[in-house]
Short mmCIF file of C-alpha atoms in Angstrom, two decimals:
data_model
loop_
_atom_site.label_atom_id
_atom_site.label_comp_id
_atom_site.label_asym_id
_atom_site.label_seq_id
_atom_site.Cartn_x
_atom_site.Cartn_y
_atom_site.Cartn_z
CA MET P 3 -115.26 -16.44 99.03
CA LYS P 4 -113.99 -14.81 102.21
CA TYR P 5 -115.79 -12.08 102.47
CA SER P 6 -119.17 -10.73 100.67
CA PHE P 7 -120.59 -6.93 100.49
CA PHE P 8 -124.55 -7.00 101.29
CA ILE P 9 -126.04 -3.88 100.11
CA PRO P 10 -129.53 -3.67 101.21
CA VAL P 11 -131.80 -0.86 98.54
CA ARG P 12 -135.44 -0.78 98.66
CA SER P 13 -138.26 0.96 97.04
CA GLY P 14 -140.68 3.15 99.34
CA SER P 15 -138.57 5.39 101.39
CA GLU P 16 -140.74 7.56 103.85
CA ARG P 17 -138.69 10.37 105.15
CA VAL P 18 -136.69 10.71 101.87
CA ILE P 19 -138.37 10.02 98.58
CA ASN P 20 -136.08 7.76 96.07
CA LYS P 21 -133.58 8.11 98.60
CA ASN P 22 -131.47 5.33 97.07
CA THR P 23 -131.94 6.86 93.58
CA ARG P 24 -132.39 10.92 93.99
CA ASP P 25 -130.39 12.90 92.54
CA PHE P 26 -127.03 13.16 94.58
CA ALA P 27 -125.29 16.19 94.53
CA GLY P 28 -124.81 15.36 90.41
CA VAL P 29 -123.42 12.52 91.06
CA ARG P 30 -124.98 9.13 88.22
CA GLY P 31 -127.45 6.73 89.74
CA GLY P 32 -127.57 8.91 92.80
CA LEU P 33 -126.44 7.66 96.47
CA LEU P 34 -126.38 3.52 95.12
CA GLY P 35 -124.51 5.03 92.11
CA PHE P 36 -121.70 6.60 94.15
CA LYS P 37 -121.56 3.69 96.30
CA LEU P 38 -121.44 1.70 93.87
CA ASN P 39 -118.17 3.53 92.34
CA GLN P 40 -117.26 4.02 95.81
CA ILE P 41 -116.47 0.48 95.81
CA LEU P 42 -115.53 -0.49 92.01
CA ASN P 43 -111.37 -0.62 93.21
CA LEU P 44 -112.39 -3.01 95.79
CA SER P 45 -110.13 -6.30 95.03
CA ASP P 46 -112.03 -8.83 93.05
CA GLU P 47 -111.70 -11.43 95.83
CA PHE P 48 -114.74 -9.62 97.42
CA GLU P 49 -118.38 -10.84 95.97
CA ILE P 50 -121.16 -7.65 95.50
CA VAL P 51 -124.20 -8.00 96.47
CA VAL P 52 -127.24 -5.52 96.11
CA SER P 53 -130.50 -6.96 96.95
CA THR P 54 -133.44 -4.86 95.95
CA ASN P 55 -136.95 -4.91 95.04
CA ASP P 56 -136.82 -1.58 93.33
CA GLU P 57 -136.36 -1.30 89.61
CA GLU P 58 -134.28 2.05 89.07
CA CYS P 59 -132.02 0.75 91.65
CA TYR P 60 -131.77 -3.11 89.69
CA LYS P 61 -131.21 -1.01 86.36
CA ILE P 62 -128.91 1.03 88.48
CA SER P 63 -126.78 -1.94 89.74
CA ASN P 64 -127.10 -3.73 86.40
CA SER P 65 -125.25 -0.82 84.94
CA TYR P 66 -122.65 -2.41 86.93
CA LYS P 67 -122.49 -5.78 85.73
CA GLY P 68 -118.78 -6.62 83.91
CA LYS P 69 -117.17 -3.77 86.68
CA PHE P 70 -117.24 -6.47 89.05
CA GLN P 71 -115.43 -9.71 88.81
CA ASN P 72 -117.89 -11.41 91.91
CA PHE P 73 -121.29 -9.63 91.93
CA LYS P 74 -125.13 -10.77 92.37
CA ILE P 75 -128.36 -8.42 92.04
CA ILE P 76 -130.93 -10.59 94.09
CA GLU P 77 -134.41 -9.39 93.08
CA ARG P 78 -136.15 -9.20 96.73
CA SER P 79 -139.61 -10.30 97.25
CA ASN P 80 -142.36 -7.34 98.28
CA ILE P 81 -142.48 -9.30 101.58
CA LEU P 82 -139.29 -8.61 102.59
CA SER P 83 -138.70 -5.03 101.55
CA GLN P 84 -141.62 -2.94 103.70
CA SER P 85 -141.08 -0.77 106.49
CA ASP P 86 -142.55 -3.57 108.89
CA THR P 87 -140.24 -6.56 107.67
CA PRO P 88 -138.58 -7.60 110.32
CA LEU P 89 -134.95 -6.63 110.67
CA LYS P 90 -133.65 -10.65 111.63
CA GLU P 91 -136.02 -11.27 108.58
CA LEU P 92 -133.88 -9.61 106.15
CA ILE P 93 -130.80 -10.38 108.58
CA LEU P 94 -131.67 -14.44 107.24
CA HIS P 95 -131.95 -13.15 103.55
CA ALA P 96 -128.20 -12.03 103.87
CA GLY P 97 -126.73 -15.02 105.56
CA GLU P 98 -128.99 -17.27 102.41
CA VAL P 99 -128.15 -15.18 98.71
CA CYS P 100 -124.32 -13.90 100.02
CA SER P 101 -121.31 -16.50 99.49
CA GLY P 102 -119.05 -15.26 101.34
CA ASN P 103 -117.41 -16.97 104.97
CA SER P 104 -118.10 -13.58 106.74
CA ILE P 105 -120.13 -11.00 105.87
CA LEU P 106 -119.64 -7.16 105.71
CA TRP P 107 -123.28 -5.62 105.63
CA THR P 108 -122.88 -1.98 104.59
CA HIS P 109 -125.39 0.93 103.14
CA VAL P 110 -125.43 3.04 100.38
CA THR P 111 -126.52 6.38 103.09
CA SER P 112 -123.33 5.94 104.50
CA PRO P 113 -121.96 7.60 101.59
CA PHE P 114 -118.68 8.89 103.67
CA CYS P 115 -117.44 5.55 104.54
CA GLY P 116 -115.81 4.34 101.87
CA PRO P 117 -112.77 1.39 100.18
CA LYS P 118 -110.15 2.09 102.75
CA ASP P 119 -112.63 2.37 106.13
CA TYR P 120 -113.50 -1.14 104.44
CA ILE P 121 -110.43 -2.36 104.62
CA LYS P 122 -109.44 -0.78 107.63
CA ALA P 123 -112.44 -2.30 108.99
CA ILE P 124 -112.10 -5.99 107.97
CA GLN P 125 -108.39 -5.42 109.29
CA LEU P 126 -109.48 -4.81 113.13
CA TYR P 127 -111.69 -8.10 112.58
CA GLU P 128 -109.53 -10.62 111.54
CA GLU P 129 -107.43 -9.46 114.47
CA GLY P 130 -110.34 -9.26 116.78
CA LEU P 131 -110.74 -13.34 115.65
CA LYS P 132 -107.46 -13.96 116.66
CA GLU P 133 -108.94 -12.45 120.44
CA ASN P 134 -112.41 -14.61 121.21
CA TYR P 135 -114.15 -11.05 119.30
CA ASP P 136 -116.70 -12.64 116.59
CA SER P 137 -117.91 -9.12 114.83
CA LEU P 138 -117.06 -5.82 114.32
CA VAL P 139 -119.56 -2.76 114.07
CA SER P 140 -118.54 0.54 113.17
CA GLY P 141 -120.06 4.23 115.09
CA ARG P 142 -118.35 7.26 116.93
CA ASP P 143 -117.64 7.23 120.71
CA TYR P 144 -120.28 9.34 122.28
CA LYS P 145 -120.03 11.25 125.65
CA GLU P 146 -123.13 14.45 125.19
CA PHE P 147 -125.67 14.65 127.27
CA LEU P 148 -128.55 12.46 127.10
CA LEU P 149 -131.82 12.87 129.26
CA ASP P 150 -134.82 10.59 129.55
CA LYS P 151 -137.99 12.77 128.55
CA LYS P 152 -139.60 11.59 130.89
CA SER P 153 -137.73 12.53 134.59
CA GLY P 154 -135.56 14.75 132.90
CA GLU P 155 -132.68 12.70 134.05
CA ILE P 156 -129.04 12.96 132.94
CA LEU P 157 -129.25 8.93 131.70
CA ASN P 158 -125.01 9.25 131.40
CA ASN P 159 -124.09 10.96 134.07
CA ASN P 160 -121.26 8.12 135.80
CA SER P 161 -120.27 10.81 138.15
CA LYS P 162 -121.95 11.94 141.67
CA LEU P 163 -121.99 15.95 140.40
CA SER P 164 -126.18 16.90 139.02
CA TRP P 165 -124.62 18.60 135.98
CA PRO P 166 -121.29 17.21 135.01
CA ARG P 167 -118.26 18.01 132.50
CA THR P 168 -118.82 16.48 129.49
CA GLN P 169 -115.78 14.78 129.74
CA ASP P 170 -117.65 13.08 132.85
CA LEU P 171 -119.91 11.89 131.19
CA SER P 172 -119.83 7.66 131.21
CA ASP P 173 -118.27 6.38 128.18
CA TRP P 174 -121.35 4.88 125.21
CA PHE P 175 -120.81 4.42 122.03
CA GLU P 176 -123.86 4.74 119.05
CA ILE P 177 -123.74 2.38 116.22
CA ASN P 178 -123.59 4.24 112.59
CA ASN P 179 -125.07 2.07 110.25
CA ALA P 180 -122.19 1.97 107.95
CA ILE P 181 -120.78 -1.30 108.51
CA PHE P 182 -121.72 -4.68 110.43
CA LEU P 183 -119.39 -7.41 109.84
CA THR P 184 -119.07 -11.56 111.03
CA SER P 185 -119.43 -14.66 109.76
CA ARG P 186 -122.23 -15.93 107.75
CA LYS P 187 -123.12 -18.62 110.31
CA ASN P 188 -124.13 -15.89 112.10
CA TYR P 189 -126.50 -13.61 109.92
CA LYS P 190 -127.43 -16.90 109.29
CA ASN P 191 -128.25 -17.86 112.82
CA GLY P 192 -130.40 -13.99 112.31
CA ASN P 193 -127.35 -12.04 114.22
CA ARG P 194 -124.66 -9.24 112.30
CA ILE P 195 -123.61 -8.97 115.61
CA GLY P 196 -122.00 -11.60 117.45
CA SER P 197 -121.61 -11.78 120.71
CA LYS P 198 -118.76 -9.86 121.56
CA PRO P 199 -118.22 -7.81 119.04
CA VAL P 200 -114.86 -5.04 117.96
CA LEU P 201 -116.37 -1.62 118.46
CA HIS P 202 -114.95 0.05 115.78
CA THR P 203 -114.91 4.12 115.89
CA GLN P 204 -115.09 6.41 112.90
CA ASN P 205 -115.19 10.53 112.83
CA LYS P 206 -118.48 12.27 112.33
CA ILE P 207 -117.74 12.47 108.41
CA VAL P 208 -117.44 9.16 108.24
CA SER P 209 -120.28 7.83 110.57
CA HIS P 210 -122.42 10.65 108.77
CA ASP P 211 -126.01 8.46 108.00
CA ILE P 212 -128.93 9.90 105.91
CA ASP P 213 -132.15 8.91 107.12
CA TYR P 214 -133.70 12.44 107.13
CA ILE P 215 -133.94 15.07 103.97
CA ASP P 216 -131.54 16.67 106.33
CA ASP P 217 -129.05 14.35 106.39
CA PHE P 218 -129.27 14.26 102.07
CA LYS P 219 -128.96 17.97 102.37
CA ILE P 220 -125.33 18.30 105.03
CA ALA P 221 -124.54 14.93 102.66
CA GLU P 222 -124.25 16.93 99.67
CA ALA P 223 -122.86 20.04 101.11
CA ILE P 224 -119.80 18.00 102.38
CA TYR P 225 -119.38 15.96 99.25
CA ASP P 226 -119.60 19.67 97.51
CA ARG P 227 -116.48 21.10 99.95
CA PHE P 228 -114.84 17.69 100.76
CA TYR P 229 -115.05 14.88 98.31
CA LYS P 230 -116.19 16.34 95.14
#
């Protein structure tokens, strides 16, 4: 197996209650159902791994058995599902439960990162491997004013101007949490980004990440306007 898709979903989301399974623009199964429907058309050569401690997430995932050729639902321990669980522990978990040579970690809270985006990322990752890159992370280019809350200093001012134009700001890259792609070996060492990652730029809609209730509402509006 060359690639595993790792999809972590847990119970107890604090900022958006039942974020992964609550009604999302009328889509059955909420964000989890939306993501699983998205990747149904991916090649059978991919392994799909859902890791959860949530009974409803397990039930929704279980309804997709038979629709994927290579599909695993991992009953994650509650110890690995707390809000304060060190991320490294979950990364190590992904390395243990996935079978692919490389693992693509994605989130249901990135609903507009779909099959074409995943395939594009894999292509860029494979091209990068030929040039000694060892991983890929998705995000968007960031050229907005970023101030230090204590000093008021513009942190990304790369010019000698006290108040530069946005085009004069330093080139920054904001991780959007949609794709983390690297070898299973790196995951088993506790890393989902290697030492030399390809920085894969995505647009604002694809980069939309649901973390707060406003993000959820905006995502529903985007879905109704552009995807429904």
